Amino acid sequence: MKPKILVVDDEPDALEVLGFKLREAGYTPVFAKDGTRALAAVRDERPALVVLDLMLPEVDGLEVCKILRRDPATASIPILMLTARAAEMDRIVGLELGADDYVTKPFSPRELVLRIKKLLARAQKADDPSAHLRIGPLDIDAARHVAQVKGVPLTLTATEFKLLDLLARRRGRVQTRDRLLQDVWGYENPIDTRTVDTHMRRLREKLGAAAHYLETVRGVGYRFSATP
Amino acid sequence: MKPKILVVDDEPDALEVLGFKLREAGYTPVFAKDGTRALAAVRDERPALVVLDLMLPEVDGLEVCKILRRDPATASIPILMLTARAAEMDRIVGLELGADDYVTKPFSPRELVLRIKKLLARAQKADDPSAHLRIGPLDIDAARHVAQVKGVPLTLTATEFKLLDLLARRRGRVQTRDRLLQDVWGYENPIDTRTVDTHMRRLREKLGAAAHYLETVRGVGYRFSATP
DNA sequence: GGCCCCGTTCACCTGATTGTAACATTATAT
DNA sequence: ATATAATGTTACAATCAGGTGAACGGGGCC
């Protein structure tokens, strides 16, 4: 399974070079030459990662970035920004919007592929049960059994931790109460109980500023927000 | 794994030609020459799709179609109708229940194989409940419990979401109110059938620009439009 | 044993959801 | 064209799902 990479740039030359290098590195490149097409391509192709030029016709890179982040279906796709000027990049990657990394033009393709590799590895790690999860101000270290909000450790009980960890790992996807009872509590035959609700309430209380990550999907279950 | 295709026609010549073309296209054809045998063959062979001539000895094509649709075990098998006259096909596909597509005789085998391919692809997608459905401007992600029109998330209640998801998964085929009550609401709920109508209305309202996908089939039920 | 922590259950409350009924409109049959 | 059946619309009250706070109870620890 070759990961699909969407490359968005308005210069055909850049697309060609990148396409070649990506194929060489074992990826399947897909292309778009403006912001509108980029958004369409993300929806159609569901790439594993997006390489995004900052300067684009139609809808510029920043805007594309924002739109992708706002939508739960695409919020977790890593974005690598390309730009000519390095100066303003800290702002872009850090706070304003959710780019995950950036490379300044002119760049060495080797460098770019390395960054892509790193981002993909990081994204994949979210599924690895032993990994250290970092979502916005939230830090979850399953190995050490420690959860933090903005660096401040939370005092969670074992069940609370397991619940939070599981929801965060499956972020974006709704978990029914039955599923949670099975996976967190280990109940074989899910019973009718409000236990899950009570635990969610305590979790929310302890999470404080980060409580909004725990979303209720009425009639279905709970979901850890997909957007950081 | 070659998909098995049941071809039902009373003319041996037609069977032979179709059989050859289907094998050529990578399918495994199975044959029946009348309605009774067709029903038996569906039961015994469990084909992935049925090509059904309208005019048949014993039990005619429409009747076979209806019988297959009534039984939950066979209801989801795609049916492609063959007929000599095009005029009455709208009625058959649209109203009388259940055929998924039709081709008028004489037909080009290439055309037929293309239609088969399309129907099989659609059926496969509908079978996987975790799959992300994308139909025109509509996006339905069951795992995340998110439905969007042109990227804008809809706020659907649990029942509304289930109803939309089910109709979209069975797009192109009419669902009777009873069937919807069974599959969306659950068997044991003996509720007024007008409940479905009310929910359809609410769905249409929320779908806005995409409301036209929900078609009313007077006297029968509702259908999610087959064409994107 | 007694105490404390933690998980579970209960009761109550609120707002959203939903089934139904009543009325309006449209399609079909006579 | 008119009658009739089917569906669209609207409104509303009952119900339900989930939030919240508190009580209960068991097991480990002293």
CSV table of N, CA and C in Angstrom, one decimal, chain A residues 5 17-27 49 51 80 82 103 107-121:
chain,number,residue,atom,x,y,z
A,5,ILE,N,-0.1,11.0,-1.8
A,5,ILE,CA,0.3,12.3,-1.4
A,5,ILE,C,-0.3,13.3,-2.4
A,17,VAL,N,8.6,17.7,-11.0
A,17,VAL,CA,9.7,17.3,-10.2
A,17,VAL,C,9.3,16.5,-8.9
A,18,LEU,N,8.4,17.1,-8.2
A,18,LEU,CA,7.9,16.5,-7.0
A,18,LEU,C,7.3,15.2,-7.3
A,19,GLY,N,6.5,15.1,-8.3
A,19,GLY,CA,5.8,13.8,-8.7
A,19,GLY,C,6.9,12.7,-8.9
A,20,PHE,N,7.9,13.1,-9.6
A,20,PHE,CA,8.9,12.1,-9.9
A,20,PHE,C,9.6,11.6,-8.6
A,21,LYS,N,10.0,12.6,-7.8
A,21,LYS,CA,10.7,12.3,-6.5
A,21,LYS,C,9.8,11.4,-5.6
A,22,LEU,N,8.5,11.8,-5.6
A,22,LEU,CA,7.6,11.1,-4.7
A,22,LEU,C,7.4,9.6,-5.1
A,23,ARG,N,7.3,9.5,-6.4
A,23,ARG,CA,7.1,8.1,-6.9
A,23,ARG,C,8.4,7.3,-6.6
A,24,GLU,N,9.5,7.9,-6.8
A,24,GLU,CA,10.8,7.3,-6.5
A,24,GLU,C,10.9,6.8,-5.1
A,25,ALA,N,10.3,7.7,-4.2
A,25,ALA,CA,10.3,7.4,-2.8
A,25,ALA,C,9.3,6.4,-2.3
A,26,GLY,N,8.5,5.9,-3.3
A,26,GLY,CA,7.5,4.9,-3.0
A,26,GLY,C,6.1,5.4,-2.6
A,27,TYR,N,5.8,6.7,-3.0
A,27,TYR,CA,4.5,7.2,-2.8
A,27,TYR,C,3.7,7.3,-4.1
A,49,LEU,N,-1.4,12.7,3.0
A,49,LEU,CA,-0.7,13.9,3.3
A,49,LEU,C,-0.9,14.9,2.2
A,51,VAL,N,0.9,18.3,0.4
A,51,VAL,CA,1.9,19.3,0.2
A,51,VAL,C,1.3,20.5,-0.4
A,80,LEU,N,1.9,19.8,4.7
A,80,LEU,CA,3.3,20.4,4.7
A,80,LEU,C,3.2,21.6,3.7
A,82,LEU,N,4.6,24.8,1.5
A,82,LEU,CA,5.8,25.3,0.7
A,82,LEU,C,5.7,26.8,0.6
A,103,VAL,N,8.5,23.9,4.3
A,103,VAL,CA,9.8,23.9,3.6
A,103,VAL,C,9.8,25.2,2.8
A,107,PHE,N,13.8,24.2,-2.4
A,107,PHE,CA,14.1,23.2,-1.5
A,107,PHE,C,14.7,22.0,-2.2
A,108,SER,N,15.4,21.2,-1.4
A,108,SER,CA,16.0,20.0,-2.0
A,108,SER,C,14.9,18.9,-1.9
A,109,PRO,N,14.6,18.2,-3.0
A,109,PRO,CA,13.6,17.2,-2.9
A,109,PRO,C,13.8,16.2,-1.9
A,110,ARG,N,15.1,15.9,-1.6
A,110,ARG,CA,15.4,14.9,-0.6
A,110,ARG,C,14.9,15.3,0.7
A,111,GLU,N,15.2,16.6,1.0
A,111,GLU,CA,14.7,17.2,2.3
A,111,GLU,C,13.2,17.1,2.4
A,112,LEU,N,12.5,17.4,1.3
A,112,LEU,CA,11.1,17.3,1.3
A,112,LEU,C,10.6,15.9,1.6
A,113,VAL,N,11.2,15.0,1.0
A,113,VAL,CA,10.7,13.6,1.1
A,113,VAL,C,11.0,13.1,2.6
A,114,LEU,N,12.1,13.6,3.2
A,114,LEU,CA,12.3,13.3,4.6
A,114,LEU,C,11.3,13.8,5.5
A,115,ARG,N,10.9,15.1,5.2
A,115,ARG,CA,9.8,15.7,6.1
A,115,ARG,C,8.5,14.9,5.9
A,116,ILE,N,8.2,14.6,4.7
A,116,ILE,CA,7.0,13.8,4.5
A,116,ILE,C,7.0,12.5,5.2
A,117,LYS,N,8.1,11.8,5.2
A,117,LYS,CA,8.3,10.6,5.9
A,117,LYS,C,8.0,10.8,7.4
A,118,LYS,N,8.6,11.8,7.9
A,118,LYS,CA,8.5,12.1,9.3
A,118,LYS,C,7.0,12.4,9.7
A,119,LEU,N,6.3,13.2,8.9
A,119,LEU,CA,4.9,13.5,9.2
A,119,LEU,C,4.0,12.3,9.1
A,120,LEU,N,4.3,11.5,8.1
A,120,LEU,CA,3.5,10.3,8.0
A,120,LEU,C,3.7,9.4,9.2
A,121,ALA,N,4.9,9.3,9.6
A,121,ALA,CA,5.2,8.4,10.7
A,121,ALA,C,4.5,8.9,11.9
